[in-house]
Amino acid sequence: MNEHDSENIAGMLEAIGYIHEENPNMADVLIVNTCSVRENADNRFFGVLGTFKKIKKSNPDFIVCVCGCMPQQPRIVEEIKKSFSWVDIIFGTQNISRFPELLDRRIETGKKQYAIVDDNPVVEEHMEPKRLFKHKALVNITYGCNNFCTYCIVPYTRGREKSRTVKDICTEIDKLCRDGVKEVMLLGQNVDSFKDPVTGEGFPDLLRAINRINGLERIRFMTSHPKDISDDMISCFGECDKLCHNIHLPVQCGNDRVLKRMNRKYNRAQYLEIIEKLREACPDITISTDIIVGFPGETEEEFEDTLSLVNEVGFDSAFTFIYSPREGTPAAKFEDQVPEEIKHRRFDRLVDDINRISLEKNSTYLGKICEVLVEGKSKNNDNVYSGRTDGFKLVNFDACSERELEGKTVSVKITECKTFSLEGVIVDETI
Ligand code: SAH
Ligand code: SF4
């Protein structure tokens, strides 16, 4: 979500004549886009921001802007105003489209500009992102979140859930495909609760409509919520030929009492039933997840339930997080916080299991030929390309070819399987 916000901001700046400059010492405008989902990002932010003070001092025309989730929290804005008073522009997650206007005003008046709203009822349309990749694009389908999982700050920093219309989304994707895009990643905190505000169509209707767009080859989406994923959505895996055989379905934990205290609104048995249905509808589907260890009150036995679930499901990969208390969320006030040392011990055990299972899953690809959509060349070696399979496996392969392969689909024979990637050799360019 943040990455796509950055793309939108870069696109707006290009449209008014700015060009990208990697070196802050050479730039006229610097934008710090922030995340606050875990404390670590919070802590790093102030350190990073501080490093720009020197440039600002030596060049008063240098304009420093802060945006993203952190300024959505009043205490952070106060801190910036107090200790980093040289920051010129602060804007939140829900008025990104106002950034060019804020920048103009800052330049014209010399005055600091602030634009933060709690909950913007307007869905921002008509932004022209500067995409990171030529052939794949991020597309928002919903903004915000209504779920209030007790550990999570997102509903407070991104406001209430709002869906775009199927028509606006399809028009955007159609335009992207005319511009060479082959793969879209549909973004929403809970894509399954998508509901067209005009027609009332749901997520499966949206998938079917996108599947009909000419030129598009792959559809991905994130994130699905186990409480809202429907049988109709699952049947799309059989129906929509462009829908990738891959799903990211965060489980967070394998114990019912903890799931309840997290306010996730599903239990272990229901999660396992969804996995069964997904594998029935799409036998080669790859499944990834998010897991939090050390949620307040989590006992050793409850943590063991998470380990046993991980082994039972056999995830292809998982993002694992140590619980991080976020000010203003209910769980931060729960009294039975788990000591850091125990959290870290559990985390290490979990990661060991996840990595072992990932390697086992990846090993089944040895000798197979996979269709890979090429993302680009390796930074270190011009002959090594990397890309993703339909199931989102990262594949690195040798390609001693003069041809530009970025954005092309090629067949790669897998010769080595690692925990986080597959290695192979190109067999044929199917294009
Ligand atoms: N909307 C998505 C995820 C958004 S945040 C969903 O519901 O799955 C991405 C992940 O960060 C979450 O799935 C969760 O695993 C993790 N996360 C969120 N808040 C956290 C916290 N306070 N401490 C640790 N991990 C957290
Ligand atoms: Fe956070 Fe839960 Fe919303 Fe995901 S669904 S963004 S974890 S509150």
CSV table of C-alpha atoms and ligand atoms in Angstrom, one decimal:
chain,number,residue,atom,x,y,z
A,1,MET,CA,0.0,0.0,0.0
A,2,ASN,CA,2.8,2.4,1.0
A,3,GLU,CA,4.8,1.4,-2.1
A,4,HIS,CA,1.9,2.3,-4.3
A,5,ASP,CA,1.4,5.6,-2.5
A,6,SER,CA,5.0,6.4,-3.3
A,7,GLU,CA,4.4,5.5,-7.0
A,8,ASN,CA,1.4,7.9,-7.0
A,9,ILE,CA,3.4,10.7,-5.4
A,10,ALA,CA,6.3,10.2,-7.9
A,11,GLY,CA,3.7,10.2,-10.8
A,12,MET,CA,2.2,13.5,-9.6
A,13,LEU,CA,5.6,15.1,-9.3
A,14,GLU,CA,6.6,14.0,-12.8
A,15,ALA,CA,3.4,15.4,-14.2
A,16,ILE,CA,4.4,18.8,-13.0
A,17,GLY,CA,7.9,18.6,-14.3
A,18,TYR,CA,10.0,17.1,-11.5
A,19,ILE,CA,12.5,14.4,-12.3
A,20,HIS,CA,13.7,11.6,-9.9
A,21,GLU,CA,16.9,12.2,-8.0
A,22,GLU,CA,18.4,9.4,-5.9
A,23,ASN,CA,20.9,11.6,-4.0
A,24,PRO,CA,19.2,13.8,-1.4
A,25,ASN,CA,22.1,16.2,-1.5
A,26,MET,CA,21.3,17.0,-5.1
A,27,ALA,CA,17.5,17.1,-4.7
A,28,ASP,CA,15.1,20.1,-4.4
A,29,VAL,CA,12.4,18.1,-2.7
A,30,LEU,CA,12.7,15.1,-0.4
A,31,ILE,CA,9.7,13.0,0.6
A,32,VAL,CA,9.8,10.6,3.5
A,33,ASN,CA,6.9,8.1,3.1
A,34,THR,CA,6.4,6.3,6.4
A,35,CYS,CA,4.9,3.1,7.8
A,36,SER,CA,3.8,2.6,11.4
A,37,VAL,CA,2.5,-1.0,11.4
A,38,ARG,CA,5.3,-2.0,13.8
A,39,GLU,CA,7.5,-0.1,16.3
A,40,ASN,CA,10.7,-0.8,14.4
A,41,ALA,CA,9.5,1.4,11.5
A,42,ASP,CA,8.5,4.1,14.0
A,43,ASN,CA,11.9,4.2,15.6
A,44,ARG,CA,13.8,4.2,12.3
A,45,PHE,CA,11.8,7.1,11.0
A,46,PHE,CA,13.0,9.8,13.4
A,47,GLY,CA,16.6,8.6,12.9
A,48,VAL,CA,16.3,8.8,9.2
A,49,LEU,CA,14.5,12.2,9.3
A,50,GLY,CA,17.3,13.6,11.5
A,51,THR,CA,19.9,12.9,8.8
A,52,PHE,CA,18.4,15.5,6.5
A,53,LYS,CA,18.8,18.4,8.9
A,54,LYS,CA,22.3,19.1,7.6
A,55,ILE,CA,21.2,19.4,4.0
A,56,LYS,CA,18.3,21.7,5.1
A,57,LYS,CA,20.8,23.9,7.0
A,58,SER,CA,23.1,24.3,4.1
A,59,ASN,CA,20.3,24.8,1.5
A,60,PRO,CA,17.2,26.6,2.9
A,61,ASP,CA,15.4,26.0,-0.5
A,62,PHE,CA,15.6,22.2,0.1
A,63,ILE,CA,12.0,21.2,0.8
A,64,VAL,CA,11.4,18.3,3.2
A,65,CYS,CA,8.1,16.5,3.2
A,66,VAL,CA,6.7,13.7,5.5
A,67,CYS,CA,3.7,11.6,4.5
A,68,GLY,CA,2.2,8.1,5.1
A,69,CYS,CA,0.9,6.5,8.2
A,70,MET,CA,3.0,8.1,10.9
A,71,PRO,CA,1.6,11.7,10.5
A,72,GLN,CA,-1.9,10.1,10.9
A,73,GLN,CA,-1.0,9.9,14.6
A,74,PRO,CA,-1.3,13.3,16.4
A,75,ARG,CA,1.6,12.5,18.8
A,76,ILE,CA,3.9,12.0,15.8
A,77,VAL,CA,2.9,15.3,14.2
A,78,GLU,CA,3.5,17.1,17.5
A,79,GLU,CA,6.9,15.5,17.8
A,80,ILE,CA,7.8,16.5,14.2
A,81,LYS,CA,6.7,20.1,14.8
A,82,LYS,CA,8.6,20.2,18.1
A,83,SER,CA,11.9,18.5,17.3
A,84,PHE,CA,12.1,18.7,13.5
A,85,SER,CA,10.6,22.1,13.0
A,86,TRP,CA,12.5,22.5,9.7
A,87,VAL,CA,10.1,19.9,8.0
A,88,ASP,CA,8.2,21.9,5.4
A,89,ILE,CA,5.2,19.8,4.4
A,90,ILE,CA,3.3,17.1,6.3
A,91,PHE,CA,0.4,15.2,4.7
A,92,GLY,CA,-1.5,12.0,5.6
A,93,THR,CA,-2.5,8.9,3.8
A,94,GLN,CA,-5.9,10.2,2.7
A,95,ASN,CA,-5.0,13.4,0.9
A,96,ILE,CA,-2.1,12.4,-1.3
A,97,SER,CA,-3.7,14.0,-4.3
A,98,ARG,CA,-3.4,17.4,-2.6
A,99,PHE,CA,0.4,17.1,-2.6
A,100,PRO,CA,1.2,19.2,-5.7
A,101,GLU,CA,-1.0,22.0,-4.4
A,102,LEU,CA,0.8,21.9,-1.0
A,103,LEU,CA,4.1,22.0,-2.7
A,104,ASP,CA,3.1,25.0,-4.8
A,105,ARG,CA,1.8,26.8,-1.8
A,106,ARG,CA,5.0,26.1,0.1
A,107,ILE,CA,7.1,27.5,-2.7
A,108,GLU,CA,4.9,30.6,-3.3
A,109,THR,CA,4.3,31.6,0.4
A,110,GLY,CA,7.4,30.1,2.1
A,111,LYS,CA,5.0,28.8,4.8
A,112,LYS,CA,4.8,25.3,6.2
A,113,GLN,CA,1.9,23.2,4.9
A,114,TYR,CA,0.0,20.6,6.8
A,115,ALA,CA,-2.8,18.4,5.5
A,116,ILE,CA,-4.0,15.5,7.6
A,117,VAL,CA,-7.5,14.2,7.8
A,118,ASP,CA,-8.8,11.4,10.0
A,119,ASP,CA,-11.2,9.8,7.5
A,120,ASN,CA,-11.6,11.2,4.0
A,121,PRO,CA,-15.0,10.1,2.6
A,122,VAL,CA,-13.8,10.7,-0.9
A,123,VAL,CA,-12.1,7.9,-2.8
A,124,GLU,CA,-9.1,9.5,-4.6
A,125,GLU,CA,-9.3,8.8,-8.3
A,126,HIS,CA,-7.3,10.0,-11.4
A,127,MET,CA,-3.8,9.6,-10.0
A,128,GLU,CA,-1.2,8.6,-12.6
A,129,PRO,CA,1.4,6.5,-10.7
A,130,LYS,CA,5.1,6.3,-11.8
A,131,ARG,CA,5.3,2.5,-11.9
A,132,LEU,CA,8.3,0.7,-10.4
A,133,PHE,CA,8.0,-2.0,-13.1
A,134,LYS,CA,6.9,-1.7,-16.8
A,135,HIS,CA,5.0,-4.9,-16.9
A,136,LYS,CA,3.3,-5.1,-13.6
A,137,ALA,CA,1.2,-2.7,-11.6
A,138,LEU,CA,-0.3,-2.2,-8.2
A,139,VAL,CA,-4.0,-1.3,-8.3
A,140,ASN,CA,-6.0,-0.2,-5.2
A,141,ILE,CA,-9.5,-1.7,-5.0
A,142,THR,CA,-10.3,-0.6,-1.5
A,143,TYR,CA,-8.8,1.9,0.9
A,144,GLY,CA,-8.8,1.7,4.7
A,145,CYS,CA,-10.1,-1.0,7.0
A,146,ASN,CA,-13.1,-1.7,9.3
A,147,ASN,CA,-11.8,-4.8,11.1
A,148,PHE,CA,-10.0,-3.4,14.1
A,149,CYS,CA,-7.9,-6.5,14.9
A,150,THR,CA,-6.8,-5.6,18.4
A,151,TYR,CA,-3.1,-5.4,17.6
A,152,CYS,CA,-3.3,-3.3,14.4
A,153,ILE,CA,-2.9,0.4,13.8
A,154,VAL,CA,-4.1,0.4,10.2
A,155,PRO,CA,-7.7,1.3,10.8
A,156,TYR,CA,-6.5,4.3,12.7
A,157,THR,CA,-4.0,5.5,10.1
A,158,ARG,CA,-5.9,4.7,6.9
A,159,GLY,CA,-9.5,5.4,8.0
A,160,ARG,CA,-12.7,3.4,7.3
A,161,GLU,CA,-12.9,1.0,4.4
A,162,LYS,CA,-14.0,2.4,1.1
A,163,SER,CA,-14.3,0.5,-2.2
A,164,ARG,CA,-13.7,1.9,-5.7
A,165,THR,CA,-16.2,1.0,-8.4
A,166,VAL,CA,-15.7,-2.0,-10.7
A,167,LYS,CA,-15.9,0.4,-13.6
A,168,ASP,CA,-13.2,2.7,-12.4
A,169,ILE,CA,-10.9,-0.2,-11.5
A,170,CYS,CA,-11.4,-1.9,-14.9
A,171,THR,CA,-10.9,1.3,-16.8
A,172,GLU,CA,-7.6,1.8,-14.9
A,173,ILE,CA,-6.4,-1.7,-15.7
A,174,ASP,CA,-7.5,-1.5,-19.3
A,175,LYS,CA,-5.4,1.6,-19.7
A,176,LEU,CA,-2.5,-0.1,-17.9
A,177,CYS,CA,-2.6,-3.0,-20.3
A,178,ARG,CA,-2.6,-0.7,-23.3
A,179,ASP,CA,0.6,0.6,-21.8
A,180,GLY,CA,2.2,-2.8,-21.7
A,181,VAL,CA,1.2,-4.1,-18.2
A,182,LYS,CA,0.7,-7.8,-18.0
A,183,GLU,CA,0.2,-8.4,-14.4
A,184,VAL,CA,-1.9,-6.5,-11.8
A,185,MET,CA,-1.7,-6.8,-8.0
A,186,LEU,CA,-5.1,-5.8,-6.6
A,187,LEU,CA,-4.6,-4.1,-3.2
A,188,GLY,CA,-6.9,-3.8,-0.2
A,189,GLN,CA,-6.5,-4.5,3.5
A,190,ASN,CA,-9.3,-7.0,3.1
A,191,VAL,CA,-10.1,-7.6,-0.6
A,192,ASP,CA,-12.9,-10.0,0.3
A,193,SER,CA,-15.1,-7.2,1.7
A,194,PHE,CA,-14.8,-5.2,-1.6
A,195,LYS,CA,-18.3,-3.9,-2.5
A,196,ASP,CA,-18.9,-1.6,-5.5
A,197,PRO,CA,-20.5,1.5,-4.0
A,198,VAL,CA,-22.8,1.9,-7.0
A,199,THR,CA,-23.7,-1.6,-8.2
A,200,GLY,CA,-23.1,-3.6,-5.0
A,201,GLU,CA,-20.9,-6.1,-6.9
A,202,GLY,CA,-18.5,-8.1,-4.7
A,203,PHE,CA,-14.9,-9.3,-5.1
A,204,PRO,CA,-15.7,-12.4,-7.2
A,205,ASP,CA,-17.7,-10.1,-9.7
A,206,LEU,CA,-14.7,-7.8,-9.8
A,207,LEU,CA,-12.3,-10.7,-10.5
A,208,ARG,CA,-14.5,-12.0,-13.3
A,209,ALA,CA,-14.7,-8.5,-14.9
A,210,ILE,CA,-10.9,-8.0,-14.7
A,211,ASN,CA,-10.4,-11.5,-16.1
A,212,ARG,CA,-12.1,-10.3,-19.3
A,213,ILE,CA,-9.6,-7.4,-19.9
A,214,ASN,CA,-7.6,-7.8,-23.1
A,215,GLY,CA,-3.8,-8.0,-22.9
A,216,LEU,CA,-3.8,-8.8,-19.2
A,217,GLU,CA,-2.1,-12.1,-18.3
A,218,ARG,CA,-2.0,-12.4,-14.6
A,219,ILE,CA,-4.2,-11.3,-11.7
A,220,ARG,CA,-3.0,-11.3,-8.1
A,221,PHE,CA,-4.5,-9.8,-5.0
A,222,MET,CA,-3.7,-9.1,-1.4
A,223,THR,CA,-4.8,-9.3,1.3
A,224,SER,CA,-7.6,-11.9,1.8
A,225,HIS,CA,-9.2,-12.2,5.2
A,226,PRO,CA,-10.3,-15.7,6.4
A,227,LYS,CA,-13.5,-14.3,7.9
A,228,ASP,CA,-14.7,-12.9,4.6
A,229,ILE,CA,-13.4,-15.2,1.9
A,230,SER,CA,-16.4,-16.8,0.1
A,231,ASP,CA,-17.0,-20.0,-1.7
A,232,ASP,CA,-17.8,-17.9,-4.8
A,233,MET,CA,-14.3,-16.3,-4.5
A,234,ILE,CA,-12.7,-19.7,-4.2
A,235,SER,CA,-14.5,-20.9,-7.3
A,236,CYS,CA,-12.9,-18.0,-9.3
A,237,PHE,CA,-9.7,-20.0,-9.1
A,238,GLY,CA,-11.3,-22.6,-11.4
A,239,GLU,CA,-13.1,-20.0,-13.6
A,240,CYS,CA,-10.7,-17.2,-14.2
A,241,ASP,CA,-7.8,-18.3,-16.3
A,242,LYS,CA,-5.8,-15.2,-15.5
A,243,LEU,CA,-6.1,-15.6,-11.8
A,244,CYS,CA,-2.7,-16.7,-10.4
A,245,HIS,CA,-2.7,-20.0,-8.5
A,246,ASN,CA,-1.5,-18.3,-5.3
A,247,ILE,CA,-3.1,-16.7,-2.2
A,248,HIS,CA,-1.8,-14.8,0.7
A,249,LEU,CA,-4.1,-15.7,3.6
A,250,PRO,CA,-2.9,-14.3,6.9
A,251,VAL,CA,-3.7,-16.7,9.8
A,252,GLN,CA,-1.9,-14.7,12.5
A,253,CYS,CA,-2.0,-17.6,15.0
A,254,GLY,CA,-3.2,-21.2,15.4
A,255,ASN,CA,-5.0,-21.0,18.7
A,256,ASP,CA,-8.7,-20.1,19.1
A,257,ARG,CA,-8.4,-18.1,22.4
A,258,VAL,CA,-5.7,-15.9,21.0
A,259,LEU,CA,-7.5,-15.5,17.7
A,260,LYS,CA,-10.5,-14.3,19.7
A,261,ARG,CA,-8.5,-11.8,21.6
A,262,MET,CA,-7.0,-10.6,18.3
A,263,ASN,CA,-10.6,-10.0,17.1
A,264,ARG,CA,-9.9,-12.0,14.0
A,265,LYS,CA,-13.5,-13.5,13.9
A,266,TYR,CA,-12.6,-17.0,12.7
A,267,ASN,CA,-11.2,-20.1,14.4
A,268,ARG,CA,-8.5,-22.6,13.6
A,269,ALA,CA,-11.0,-25.2,12.2
A,270,GLN,CA,-12.6,-22.6,9.9
A,271,TYR,CA,-9.2,-21.5,8.6
A,272,LEU,CA,-8.2,-25.1,7.9
A,273,GLU,CA,-11.5,-25.7,6.1
A,274,ILE,CA,-10.8,-22.7,3.8
A,275,ILE,CA,-7.4,-24.2,3.0
A,276,GLU,CA,-9.0,-27.5,2.1
A,277,LYS,CA,-11.5,-25.8,-0.2
A,278,LEU,CA,-8.8,-23.8,-1.9
A,279,ARG,CA,-6.7,-26.9,-2.5
A,280,GLU,CA,-9.8,-28.7,-3.8
A,281,ALA,CA,-10.6,-25.9,-6.2
A,282,CYS,CA,-7.0,-25.3,-7.3
A,283,PRO,CA,-4.7,-28.3,-6.5
A,284,ASP,CA,-1.5,-26.5,-7.3
A,285,ILE,CA,-2.2,-23.4,-5.4
A,286,THR,CA,0.6,-21.9,-3.4
A,287,ILE,CA,-0.3,-20.4,0.0
A,288,SER,CA,1.5,-17.8,2.1
A,289,THR,CA,0.5,-16.2,5.4
A,290,ASP,CA,1.3,-13.7,8.1
A,291,ILE,CA,1.9,-14.8,11.7
A,292,ILE,CA,2.4,-12.9,14.9
A,293,VAL,CA,4.2,-14.4,17.9
A,294,GLY,CA,4.0,-13.2,21.4
A,295,PHE,CA,0.6,-11.6,21.3
A,296,PRO,CA,-0.3,-10.5,24.9
A,297,GLY,CA,-1.3,-13.5,27.0
A,298,GLU,CA,0.0,-16.1,24.5
A,299,THR,CA,1.0,-19.2,26.5
A,300,GLU,CA,3.6,-21.7,25.5
A,301,GLU,CA,0.8,-24.2,24.6
A,302,GLU,CA,-1.0,-21.6,22.6
A,303,PHE,CA,2.2,-20.9,20.7
A,304,GLU,CA,2.6,-24.6,20.1
A,305,ASP,CA,-0.8,-24.5,18.4
A,306,THR,CA,0.6,-22.0,15.9
A,307,LEU,CA,3.5,-24.4,15.2
A,308,SER,CA,1.2,-27.3,14.7
A,309,LEU,CA,-1.0,-25.3,12.3
A,310,VAL,CA,2.0,-24.2,10.3
A,311,ASN,CA,3.0,-27.9,9.9
A,312,GLU,CA,-0.5,-29.0,9.2
A,313,VAL,CA,-1.1,-26.4,6.4
A,314,GLY,CA,2.4,-26.5,4.9
A,315,PHE,CA,2.7,-22.9,3.9
A,316,ASP,CA,4.9,-22.1,0.9
A,317,SER,CA,6.1,-19.0,2.8
A,318,ALA,CA,5.2,-16.8,5.6
A,319,PHE,CA,5.8,-13.3,6.9
A,320,THR,CA,6.5,-13.7,10.6
A,321,PHE,CA,6.3,-10.9,13.1
A,322,ILE,CA,7.1,-10.4,16.8
A,323,TYR,CA,4.1,-8.7,18.4
A,324,SER,CA,4.8,-5.0,18.7
A,325,PRO,CA,2.5,-2.9,20.9
A,326,ARG,CA,1.0,0.0,19.0
A,327,GLU,CA,-0.2,3.0,21.0
A,328,GLY,CA,-3.9,3.5,20.7
A,329,THR,CA,-4.8,-0.1,19.9
A,330,PRO,CA,-6.6,-2.3,22.4
A,331,ALA,CA,-3.9,-5.0,22.7
A,332,ALA,CA,-1.3,-2.4,23.7
A,333,LYS,CA,-3.3,-2.0,26.9
A,334,PHE,CA,-3.7,-5.8,27.6
A,335,GLU,CA,-1.9,-6.5,30.9
A,336,ASP,CA,-0.3,-9.8,30.1
A,337,GLN,CA,2.4,-8.7,27.7
A,338,VAL,CA,4.9,-11.5,26.8
A,339,PRO,CA,8.5,-10.8,27.8
A,340,GLU,CA,10.8,-9.9,24.9
A,341,GLU,CA,13.1,-12.8,25.5
A,342,ILE,CA,10.2,-15.3,25.2
A,343,LYS,CA,8.8,-13.6,22.1
A,344,HIS,CA,12.2,-13.9,20.4
A,345,ARG,CA,12.6,-17.5,21.4
A,346,ARG,CA,9.2,-18.4,19.9
A,347,PHE,CA,10.0,-16.3,16.9
A,348,ASP,CA,13.2,-18.3,16.2
A,349,ARG,CA,11.4,-21.6,16.6
A,350,LEU,CA,8.6,-20.5,14.2
A,351,VAL,CA,11.1,-19.3,11.6
A,352,ASP,CA,13.0,-22.6,11.7
A,353,ASP,CA,9.8,-24.5,11.0
A,354,ILE,CA,8.6,-22.1,8.2
A,355,ASN,CA,12.0,-22.2,6.5
A,356,ARG,CA,12.2,-26.0,6.7
A,357,ILE,CA,8.7,-26.3,5.1
A,358,SER,CA,9.4,-23.6,2.5
A,359,LEU,CA,12.5,-25.6,1.4
A,360,GLU,CA,10.5,-28.8,1.3
A,361,LYS,CA,7.8,-27.1,-0.9
A,362,ASN,CA,10.4,-25.6,-3.2
A,363,SER,CA,12.2,-28.9,-3.6
A,364,THR,CA,9.2,-30.3,-5.4
A,365,TYR,CA,10.0,-28.0,-8.3
A,366,LEU,CA,13.4,-29.7,-9.0
A,367,GLY,CA,13.6,-30.6,-12.7
A,368,LYS,CA,10.2,-29.0,-13.5
A,369,ILE,CA,9.7,-26.4,-16.3
A,370,CYS,CA,8.1,-23.2,-15.0
A,371,GLU,CA,6.6,-20.3,-16.9
A,372,VAL,CA,8.3,-17.2,-15.5
A,373,LEU,CA,7.3,-13.6,-16.0
A,374,VAL,CA,10.7,-11.8,-16.1
A,375,GLU,CA,11.1,-8.9,-13.7
A,376,GLY,CA,14.6,-7.9,-14.7
A,377,LYS,CA,18.3,-8.5,-14.5
A,378,SER,CA,20.2,-9.2,-11.3
A,379,LYS,CA,22.0,-6.1,-10.0
A,380,ASN,CA,25.3,-8.0,-9.7
A,381,ASN,CA,25.3,-10.1,-12.9
A,382,ASP,CA,24.1,-9.1,-16.3
A,383,ASN,CA,23.5,-12.7,-17.3
A,384,VAL,CA,21.2,-13.5,-14.4
A,385,TYR,CA,17.5,-12.6,-14.7
A,386,SER,CA,14.8,-13.1,-12.1
A,387,GLY,CA,11.1,-13.4,-12.3
A,388,ARG,CA,8.0,-15.0,-10.7
A,389,THR,CA,6.1,-18.1,-11.5
A,390,ASP,CA,2.3,-18.0,-11.5
A,391,GLY,CA,2.5,-19.4,-7.9
A,392,PHE,CA,4.8,-16.4,-6.9
A,393,LYS,CA,8.0,-18.4,-6.6
A,394,LEU,CA,11.0,-16.3,-7.2
A,395,VAL,CA,13.2,-17.8,-10.0
A,396,ASN,CA,16.7,-16.8,-10.9
A,397,PHE,CA,18.0,-18.0,-14.2
A,398,ASP,CA,21.0,-17.7,-16.5
A,399,ALA,CA,20.1,-16.2,-19.8
A,400,CYS,CA,23.0,-15.7,-22.1
A,401,SER,CA,20.7,-14.0,-24.6
A,402,GLU,CA,21.1,-10.7,-26.3
A,403,ARG,CA,17.4,-10.2,-26.1
A,404,GLU,CA,15.7,-7.9,-23.6
A,405,LEU,CA,13.6,-10.3,-21.5
A,406,GLU,CA,12.1,-7.9,-19.0
A,407,GLY,CA,8.3,-8.3,-19.0
A,408,LYS,CA,8.4,-11.4,-21.2
A,409,THR,CA,7.2,-14.9,-20.2
A,410,VAL,CA,9.9,-17.5,-20.6
A,411,SER,CA,10.1,-21.2,-19.7
A,412,VAL,CA,12.8,-22.1,-17.1
A,413,LYS,CA,13.9,-25.5,-16.1
A,414,ILE,CA,14.5,-25.6,-12.3
A,415,THR,CA,18.0,-26.9,-11.5
A,416,GLU,CA,18.3,-26.0,-7.8
A,417,CYS,CA,15.8,-25.3,-5.0
A,418,LYS,CA,16.5,-23.0,-2.1
A,419,THR,CA,14.5,-21.8,0.9
A,420,PHE,CA,13.5,-18.4,-0.7
A,421,SER,CA,14.1,-19.0,-4.4
A,422,LEU,CA,14.5,-21.4,-7.2
A,423,GLU,CA,17.5,-21.4,-9.7
A,424,GLY,CA,17.2,-22.6,-13.2
A,425,VAL,CA,18.1,-22.3,-16.9
A,426,ILE,CA,16.1,-20.8,-19.7
A,427,VAL,CA,14.6,-23.4,-22.0
A,428,ASP,CA,12.5,-21.5,-24.4
A,429,GLU,CA,11.1,-18.0,-24.8
A,430,THR,CA,7.4,-18.5,-25.2
A,431,ILE,CA,6.6,-14.8,-25.3
B,1,SAH,N1,-4.8,-6.3,6.2
B,1,SAH,C1,-3.9,-7.3,6.2
B,1,SAH,C2,-2.5,-7.0,6.8
B,1,SAH,C3,-2.1,-5.6,7.2
B,1,SAH,S1,-0.7,-5.4,8.2
B,1,SAH,C4,-4.5,-8.5,7.0
B,1,SAH,O1,-5.4,-8.4,7.7
B,1,SAH,O2,-3.9,-9.5,6.9
B,1,SAH,C5,0.4,-6.7,7.7
B,1,SAH,C6,0.7,-7.7,8.8
B,1,SAH,O3,1.5,-7.0,9.8
B,1,SAH,C7,-0.5,-8.3,9.5
B,1,SAH,O4,-1.0,-9.4,8.9
B,1,SAH,C8,0.2,-8.7,10.8
B,1,SAH,O5,0.7,-10.1,10.8
B,1,SAH,C9,1.3,-7.8,11.0
B,1,SAH,N2,1.1,-6.8,12.1
B,1,SAH,C10,0.1,-5.9,12.1
B,1,SAH,N3,0.2,-5.2,13.3
B,1,SAH,C11,1.1,-5.8,14.1
B,1,SAH,C12,1.7,-5.6,15.4
B,1,SAH,N4,1.2,-4.7,16.2
B,1,SAH,N5,2.7,-6.4,15.8
B,1,SAH,C13,3.2,-7.3,15.0
B,1,SAH,N6,2.8,-7.6,13.7
B,1,SAH,C14,1.7,-6.8,13.3
B,2,SF4,FE1,-5.1,-4.6,10.4
B,2,SF4,FE2,-6.9,-6.5,10.8
B,2,SF4,FE3,-7.4,-4.5,9.1
B,2,SF4,FE4,-5.6,-6.3,8.4
B,2,SF4,S1,-7.8,-6.7,8.7
B,2,SF4,S2,-5.4,-4.1,8.3
B,2,SF4,S3,-4.7,-6.8,10.4
B,2,SF4,S4,-7.2,-4.4,11.3
